[in-house]
mmCIF file of C-alpha atoms in Angstrom:
data_model
loop_
_atom_site.group_PDB
_atom_site.id
_atom_site.type_symbol
_atom_site.label_atom_id
_atom_site.label_comp_id
_atom_site.label_asym_id
_atom_site.label_seq_id
_atom_site.Cartn_x
_atom_site.Cartn_y
_atom_site.Cartn_z
ATOM 1 C CA MET M 1 -6.643 77.226 103.567
ATOM 2 C CA TRP M 2 -9.894 78.176 105.266
ATOM 3 C CA TYR M 3 -9.529 81.918 104.693
ATOM 4 C CA ASN M 4 -9.267 81.469 100.948
ATOM 5 C CA VAL M 5 -12.992 81.851 100.264
ATOM 6 C CA ASN M 6 -14.475 83.217 97.050
ATOM 7 C CA LYS M 7 -16.805 86.254 97.105
ATOM 8 C CA GLU M 8 -20.005 84.221 96.601
ATOM 9 C CA SER M 9 -19.301 81.948 99.589
ATOM 10 C CA PHE M 10 -18.398 84.948 101.728
ATOM 11 C CA TYR M 11 -21.670 86.637 100.781
ATOM 12 C CA LEU M 12 -23.699 83.519 101.709
ATOM 13 C CA LEU M 13 -21.885 83.194 105.051
ATOM 14 C CA THR M 14 -22.541 86.863 105.824
ATOM 15 C CA LEU M 15 -26.234 86.524 104.944
ATOM 16 C CA SER M 16 -26.649 83.479 107.182
ATOM 17 C CA ARG M 17 -25.317 85.470 110.137
ATOM 18 C CA MET M 18 -27.551 88.468 109.502
ATOM 19 C CA LYS M 19 -30.880 88.740 111.232
ATOM 20 C CA LYS M 20 -33.659 87.471 109.025
ATOM 21 C CA TYR M 21 -36.291 89.914 110.309
ATOM 22 C CA GLN M 22 -35.129 93.513 110.563
ATOM 23 C CA VAL M 23 -36.880 96.053 112.787
ATOM 24 C CA SER M 24 -36.757 99.772 112.147
ATOM 25 C CA LEU M 25 -39.256 101.775 114.136
ATOM 26 C CA SER M 26 -40.494 105.220 113.182
ATOM 27 C CA LYS M 27 -40.444 108.004 115.756
ATOM 28 C CA LYS M 28 -44.210 107.687 116.103
ATOM 29 C CA GLU M 29 -43.947 103.945 116.807
ATOM 30 C CA MET M 30 -41.154 104.498 119.318
ATOM 31 C CA LYS M 31 -43.254 107.125 121.094
ATOM 32 C CA GLU M 32 -46.224 104.752 121.151
ATOM 33 C CA LEU M 33 -44.122 101.908 122.625
ATOM 34 C CA CYS M 34 -42.533 104.185 125.244
ATOM 35 C CA SER M 35 -45.974 105.436 126.250
ATOM 36 C CA LEU M 36 -47.309 101.888 126.481
ATOM 37 C CA ILE M 37 -44.407 100.850 128.738
ATOM 38 C CA LYS M 38 -44.585 103.993 130.881
ATOM 39 C CA LYS M 39 -48.323 103.697 131.551
ATOM 40 C CA GLY M 40 -48.009 100.044 132.585
ATOM 41 C CA ARG M 41 -51.679 99.294 132.008
ATOM 42 C CA GLN M 42 -51.140 96.478 129.502
ATOM 43 C CA SER M 43 -50.317 92.866 130.308
ATOM 44 C CA ALA M 44 -46.733 91.995 131.256
ATOM 45 C CA ARG M 45 -46.420 90.051 128.005
ATOM 46 C CA THR M 46 -47.373 93.102 125.928
ATOM 47 C CA ILE M 47 -44.961 95.379 127.804
ATOM 48 C CA THR M 48 -42.134 92.851 127.396
ATOM 49 C CA ARG M 49 -42.736 92.670 123.652
ATOM 50 C CA ALA M 50 -42.673 96.477 123.455
ATOM 51 C CA ARG M 51 -39.342 96.494 125.311
ATOM 52 C CA ILE M 52 -37.961 93.879 122.919
ATOM 53 C CA LEU M 53 -38.884 96.028 119.905
ATOM 54 C CA LEU M 54 -37.232 99.097 121.428
ATOM 55 C CA LEU M 55 -34.063 97.167 122.266
ATOM 56 C CA VAL M 56 -33.889 95.587 118.799
ATOM 57 C CA ASN M 57 -34.354 99.005 117.247
ATOM 58 C CA SER M 58 -31.496 100.399 119.348
ATOM 59 C CA GLY M 59 -29.161 97.756 117.911
ATOM 60 C CA LYS M 60 -29.052 95.158 120.686
ATOM 61 C CA THR M 61 -28.551 91.524 119.686
ATOM 62 C CA ASP M 62 -31.013 88.784 120.567
ATOM 63 C CA LYS M 63 -28.538 87.389 123.105
ATOM 64 C CA GLU M 64 -28.220 90.758 124.863
ATOM 65 C CA ILE M 65 -32.005 91.156 124.908
ATOM 66 C CA ARG M 66 -32.491 87.647 126.303
ATOM 67 C CA GLU M 67 -30.015 88.308 129.103
ATOM 68 C CA THR M 68 -31.378 91.793 129.861
ATOM 69 C CA LEU M 69 -35.040 90.790 130.018
ATOM 70 C CA ASP M 70 -34.506 87.170 131.131
ATOM 71 C CA LEU M 71 -36.329 85.624 128.174
ATOM 72 C CA SER M 72 -36.308 82.312 126.379
ATOM 73 C CA GLN M 73 -34.069 81.784 123.359
ATOM 74 C CA TRP M 74 -36.728 82.328 120.696
ATOM 75 C CA THR M 75 -38.792 85.205 122.105
ATOM 76 C CA PRO M 76 -36.857 88.119 120.549
ATOM 77 C CA GLN M 77 -36.790 86.404 117.150
ATOM 78 C CA ASN M 78 -40.526 85.648 117.321
ATOM 79 C CA VAL M 79 -41.331 89.288 118.128
ATOM 80 C CA ARG M 80 -39.125 90.503 115.260
ATOM 81 C CA LYS M 81 -40.834 88.037 112.915
ATOM 82 C CA LYS M 82 -44.316 89.204 113.930
ATOM 83 C CA TYR M 83 -43.248 92.825 113.438
ATOM 84 C CA ALA M 84 -41.975 92.033 109.949
ATOM 85 C CA GLU M 85 -45.203 90.190 109.094
ATOM 86 C CA GLY M 86 -47.749 92.676 110.379
ATOM 87 C CA GLY M 87 -46.303 95.756 112.020
ATOM 88 C CA ILE M 88 -46.311 96.949 115.586
ATOM 89 C CA LYS M 89 -49.833 95.826 116.543
ATOM 90 C CA ARG M 90 -49.178 92.284 115.339
ATOM 91 C CA ALA M 91 -45.869 92.183 117.220
ATOM 92 C CA ILE M 92 -47.049 93.257 120.653
ATOM 93 C CA TYR M 93 -50.665 92.056 120.875
ATOM 94 C CA ASP M 94 -51.967 88.493 120.717
ATOM 95 C CA ALA M 95 -54.353 87.585 117.918
ATOM 96 C CA PRO M 96 -57.922 86.759 118.999
ATOM 97 C CA ARG M 97 -58.573 83.067 119.473
ATOM 98 C CA SER M 98 -61.550 81.133 118.253
ATOM 99 C CA GLY M 99 -62.435 79.613 121.614
ATOM 100 C CA GLN M 100 -64.401 76.504 122.378
ATOM 101 C CA PRO M 101 -67.392 75.748 120.140
ATOM 102 C CA LYS M 102 -70.874 76.402 121.536
ATOM 103 C CA VAL M 103 -72.524 73.555 123.415
ATOM 104 C CA THR M 104 -76.111 74.500 122.627
ATOM 105 C CA THR M 105 -77.987 75.372 119.477
ATOM 106 C CA ILE M 106 -80.204 78.448 119.173
ATOM 107 C CA GLU M 107 -83.317 76.242 119.328
ATOM 108 C CA GLU M 108 -82.119 74.693 122.598
ATOM 109 C CA GLU M 109 -81.388 78.120 124.066
ATOM 110 C CA VAL M 110 -84.884 79.278 123.129
ATOM 111 C CA GLU M 111 -86.338 76.147 124.765
ATOM 112 C CA ILE M 112 -84.336 76.779 127.958
ATOM 113 C CA THR M 113 -85.406 80.425 128.095
ATOM 114 C CA ALA M 114 -89.044 79.593 127.423
ATOM 115 C CA LEU M 115 -89.110 76.932 130.131
ATOM 116 C CA ALA M 116 -87.474 79.300 132.648
ATOM 117 C CA CYS M 117 -90.220 81.859 131.997
ATOM 118 C CA THR M 118 -93.087 79.461 132.696
ATOM 119 C CA GLU M 119 -94.585 78.507 136.025
ATOM 120 C CA PRO M 120 -92.428 75.970 137.899
ATOM 121 C CA VAL M 121 -93.605 72.430 138.558
ATOM 122 C CA ASP M 122 -95.875 71.717 141.520
ATOM 123 C CA GLY M 123 -94.230 72.100 144.879
ATOM 124 C CA TYR M 124 -91.825 74.855 143.829
ATOM 125 C CA GLY M 125 -92.275 78.611 144.065
ATOM 126 C CA LYS M 126 -89.647 79.336 141.395
ATOM 127 C CA TRP M 127 -87.316 77.497 139.074
ATOM 128 C CA THR M 128 -83.964 76.336 140.438
ATOM 129 C CA LEU M 129 -81.009 75.565 138.188
ATOM 130 C CA ASP M 130 -81.113 71.912 139.186
ATOM 131 C CA LEU M 131 -84.830 71.671 138.434
ATOM 132 C CA LEU M 132 -84.413 73.456 135.076
ATOM 133 C CA THR M 133 -81.505 71.181 134.162
ATOM 134 C CA GLU M 134 -83.533 68.097 134.967
ATOM 135 C CA LYS M 135 -86.590 69.227 132.969
ATOM 136 C CA ILE M 136 -84.561 70.447 129.966
ATOM 137 C CA ASN M 137 -82.628 67.189 129.760
ATOM 138 C CA ILE M 138 -85.918 65.254 129.823
ATOM 139 C CA LYS M 139 -87.280 67.477 127.028
ATOM 140 C CA LEU M 140 -84.091 67.204 124.957
ATOM 141 C CA LYS M 141 -83.616 63.479 125.474
ATOM 142 C CA ASN M 142 -82.366 62.896 121.904
ATOM 143 C CA ARG M 143 -79.130 64.841 122.615
ATOM 144 C CA LYS M 144 -75.947 62.769 122.761
ATOM 145 C CA LYS M 145 -74.733 64.495 125.914
ATOM 146 C CA PRO M 146 -77.059 66.047 128.518
ATOM 147 C CA LEU M 147 -76.726 69.756 129.275
ATOM 148 C CA SER M 148 -74.950 70.678 132.481
ATOM 149 C CA ARG M 149 -76.166 72.982 135.202
ATOM 150 C CA GLY M 150 -73.455 75.488 134.227
ATOM 151 C CA THR M 151 -74.574 75.528 130.598
ATOM 152 C CA ILE M 152 -78.163 76.262 131.639
ATOM 153 C CA HIS M 153 -76.883 79.022 133.916
ATOM 154 C CA ASN M 154 -74.842 80.596 131.083
ATOM 155 C CA VAL M 155 -77.803 80.522 128.695
ATOM 156 C CA LEU M 156 -79.988 82.272 131.267
ATOM 157 C CA LEU M 157 -77.297 84.906 131.902
ATOM 158 C CA GLN M 158 -76.949 85.597 128.184
ATOM 159 C CA SER M 159 -80.684 85.969 127.641
ATOM 160 C CA ASP M 160 -80.793 88.745 130.284
ATOM 161 C CA LEU M 161 -84.364 87.890 131.272
ATOM 162 C CA LYS M 162 -85.991 88.800 134.526
ATOM 163 C CA PRO M 163 -88.818 86.277 134.823
ATOM 164 C CA TRP M 164 -90.237 87.946 137.933
ATOM 165 C CA ARG M 165 -91.138 90.994 135.832
ATOM 166 C CA GLU M 166 -94.421 90.621 133.976
ATOM 167 C CA LYS M 167 -93.263 92.190 130.700
ATOM 168 C CA ASN M 168 -90.333 89.741 130.341
ATOM 169 C CA VAL M 169 -92.326 86.564 130.835
ATOM 170 C CA VAL M 170 -92.823 84.380 127.780
ATOM 171 C CA TYR M 171 -96.194 82.683 127.808
ATOM 172 C CA ARG M 172 -97.360 79.873 125.615
ATOM 173 C CA LYS M 173 -100.396 80.687 123.534
ATOM 174 C CA ASN M 174 -102.590 78.101 125.245
ATOM 175 C CA ASN M 175 -101.795 79.464 128.744
ATOM 176 C CA ARG M 176 -103.045 82.982 128.058
#
Protein backbone atom coordinates (compact mmCIF):
# COMPACT_ATOMS: atom_id res chain seq x y z
CA MET A 1 0.00 0.00 0.00
CA TRP A 2 1.15 3.53 -0.75
CA TYR A 3 0.60 4.85 2.77
CA ASN A 4 2.90 2.25 4.27
CA VAL A 5 6.05 4.39 4.10
CA ASN A 6 8.98 4.12 6.48
CA LYS A 7 10.15 7.16 8.50
CA GLU A 8 13.21 7.85 6.31
CA SER A 9 11.16 8.02 3.10
CA PHE A 10 8.58 10.22 4.80
CA TYR A 11 11.33 12.58 5.95
CA LEU A 12 12.78 12.83 2.42
CA LEU A 13 9.34 13.50 0.92
CA THR A 14 8.69 16.22 3.50
CA LEU A 15 12.06 17.85 2.82
CA SER A 16 11.45 17.90 -0.94
CA ARG A 17 8.21 19.81 -0.39
CA MET A 18 9.76 22.35 1.95
CA LYS A 19 11.07 25.61 0.60
CA LYS A 20 14.78 25.42 -0.02
CA TYR A 21 15.48 29.07 0.83
CA GLN A 22 13.83 30.30 4.01
CA VAL A 23 13.25 34.00 4.68
CA SER A 24 12.92 35.43 8.16
CA LEU A 25 13.15 39.19 8.33
CA SER A 26 14.08 41.15 11.43
CA LYS A 27 11.90 44.04 12.55
CA LYS A 28 14.53 46.46 11.27
CA GLU A 29 14.54 44.81 7.82
CA MET A 30 10.74 44.81 7.69
CA LYS A 31 10.70 48.51 8.58
CA GLU A 32 13.29 49.22 5.89
CA LEU A 33 11.27 47.33 3.24
CA CYS A 34 8.00 49.02 4.24
CA SER A 35 9.69 52.41 4.04
CA LEU A 36 11.15 51.60 0.64
CA ILE A 37 7.72 50.57 -0.69
CA LYS A 38 5.92 53.54 0.88
CA LYS A 39 8.32 56.14 -0.53
CA GLY A 40 8.06 54.70 -4.05
CA ARG A 41 11.29 56.30 -5.22
CA GLN A 42 13.00 53.06 -6.26
CA SER A 43 12.50 51.19 -9.52
CA ALA A 44 9.37 49.05 -9.92
CA ARG A 45 11.58 45.95 -9.91
CA THR A 46 13.09 46.87 -6.54
CA ILE A 47 9.69 47.61 -4.98
CA THR A 48 8.29 44.31 -6.29
CA ARG A 49 11.19 42.39 -4.76
CA ALA A 50 10.60 44.16 -1.43
CA ARG A 51 6.92 43.16 -1.58
CA ILE A 52 7.90 39.56 -2.32
CA LEU A 53 10.15 39.45 0.76
CA LEU A 54 7.41 40.86 2.98
CA LEU A 55 4.85 38.38 1.65
CA VAL A 56 7.23 35.43 2.04
CA ASN A 57 7.98 36.53 5.58
CA SER A 58 4.26 36.67 6.37
CA GLY A 59 3.91 33.02 5.36
CA LYS A 60 2.49 33.27 1.84
CA THR A 61 3.40 30.53 -0.64
CA ASP A 62 5.14 31.22 -3.93
CA LYS A 63 1.90 30.45 -5.79
CA GLU A 64 -0.06 32.99 -3.73
CA ILE A 65 2.66 35.60 -4.26
CA ARG A 66 2.73 34.96 -8.01
CA GLU A 67 -1.03 35.38 -8.26
CA THR A 68 -1.11 38.45 -5.98
CA LEU A 69 1.68 40.34 -7.72
CA ASP A 70 1.20 38.83 -11.21
CA LEU A 71 4.73 37.46 -11.48
CA SER A 72 6.46 34.71 -13.40
CA GLN A 73 6.83 31.25 -11.88
CA TRP A 74 10.43 31.63 -10.72
CA THR A 75 10.56 35.22 -9.44
CA PRO A 76 9.61 34.55 -5.79
CA GLN A 77 12.05 31.64 -5.57
CA ASN A 78 14.85 33.72 -7.13
CA VAL A 79 14.30 36.54 -4.62
CA ARG A 80 14.30 34.07 -1.71
CA LYS A 81 17.51 32.52 -3.03
CA LYS A 82 19.24 35.90 -3.32
CA TYR A 83 18.13 36.77 0.22
CA ALA A 84 19.57 33.51 1.53
CA GLU A 85 22.85 34.11 -0.33
CA GLY A 86 23.48 37.73 0.58
CA GLY A 87 20.81 39.34 2.70
CA ILE A 88 18.30 42.05 1.98
CA LYS A 89 20.50 44.26 -0.22
CA ARG A 90 21.41 41.35 -2.48
CA ALA A 91 17.75 40.32 -2.75
CA ILE A 92 16.23 43.63 -3.77
CA TYR A 93 18.98 45.44 -5.70
CA ASP A 94 20.68 44.36 -8.92
CA ALA A 95 24.42 43.76 -8.86
CA PRO A 96 26.52 46.23 -10.88
CA ARG A 97 27.34 45.05 -14.38
CA SER A 98 30.68 45.23 -16.08
CA GLY A 99 29.43 47.00 -19.20
CA GLN A 100 30.95 47.12 -22.64
CA PRO A 101 34.75 47.30 -22.86
CA LYS A 102 36.32 50.65 -23.76
CA VAL A 103 36.83 51.36 -27.44
CA THR A 104 39.84 53.63 -27.06
CA THR A 105 43.12 53.40 -25.21
CA ILE A 106 44.43 56.17 -22.96
CA GLU A 107 47.03 57.11 -25.60
CA GLU A 108 44.30 57.50 -28.23
CA GLU A 109 42.21 59.64 -25.88
CA VAL A 110 45.21 61.87 -25.23
CA GLU A 111 45.78 62.17 -28.99
CA ILE A 112 42.12 63.11 -29.56
CA THR A 113 42.19 65.71 -26.79
CA ALA A 114 45.48 67.18 -27.98
CA LEU A 115 44.25 67.48 -31.56
CA ALA A 116 40.99 69.13 -30.41
CA CYS A 117 43.01 71.77 -28.55
CA THR A 118 45.11 72.77 -31.55
CA GLU A 119 44.24 75.20 -34.31
CA PRO A 120 41.87 73.66 -36.88
CA VAL A 121 42.94 73.00 -40.46
CA ASP A 122 42.84 75.82 -43.00
CA GLY A 123 39.38 76.96 -43.95
CA TYR A 124 37.79 76.21 -40.57
CA GLY A 125 37.32 78.54 -37.61
CA LYS A 126 36.96 75.67 -35.12
CA TRP A 127 37.04 71.91 -35.02
CA THR A 128 33.87 70.01 -35.92
CA LEU A 129 33.26 66.43 -34.82
CA ASP A 130 33.33 65.24 -38.41
CA LEU A 131 36.62 67.02 -39.08
CA LEU A 132 38.17 65.68 -35.85
CA THR A 133 36.99 62.16 -36.68
CA GLU A 134 38.52 62.35 -40.13
CA LYS A 135 41.89 63.67 -38.88
CA ILE A 136 42.10 61.24 -35.94
CA ASN A 137 41.36 58.25 -38.16
CA ILE A 138 44.11 59.38 -40.56
CA LYS A 139 46.54 59.72 -37.63
CA LEU A 140 45.55 56.35 -36.14
CA LYS A 141 45.51 54.47 -39.44
CA ASN A 142 46.99 51.28 -37.91
CA ARG A 143 43.78 50.65 -35.89
CA LYS A 144 41.68 47.68 -37.01
CA LYS A 145 38.45 49.65 -36.81
CA PRO A 146 38.22 53.43 -37.28
CA LEU A 147 36.84 55.54 -34.44
CA SER A 148 33.29 56.78 -34.82
CA ARG A 149 32.04 60.31 -34.47
CA GLY A 150 30.21 59.30 -31.27
CA THR A 151 33.38 57.88 -29.73
CA ILE A 152 35.25 61.13 -30.41
CA HIS A 153 32.34 63.06 -28.90
CA ASN A 154 32.38 60.90 -25.74
CA VAL A 155 36.14 61.32 -25.30
CA LEU A 156 35.80 65.10 -25.56
CA LEU A 157 32.92 65.11 -23.04
CA GLN A 158 34.94 63.04 -20.57
CA SER A 159 38.01 65.27 -20.83
CA ASP A 160 35.90 68.30 -19.79
CA LEU A 161 38.07 70.70 -21.79
CA LYS A 162 37.02 74.10 -22.96
CA PRO A 163 39.37 74.78 -25.87
CA TRP A 164 38.13 78.35 -26.29
CA ARG A 165 39.62 79.22 -22.89
CA GLU A 166 43.32 80.01 -23.04
CA LYS A 167 44.30 78.14 -19.86
CA ASN A 168 42.78 74.84 -21.11
CA VAL A 169 44.50 74.79 -24.47
CA VAL A 170 47.22 72.19 -24.95
CA TYR A 171 50.01 73.48 -27.15
CA ARG A 172 52.78 71.50 -28.72
CA LYS A 173 56.24 72.60 -27.70
CA ASN A 174 57.22 73.68 -31.20
CA ASN A 175 54.13 75.93 -31.57
CA ARG A 176 54.89 78.09 -28.54
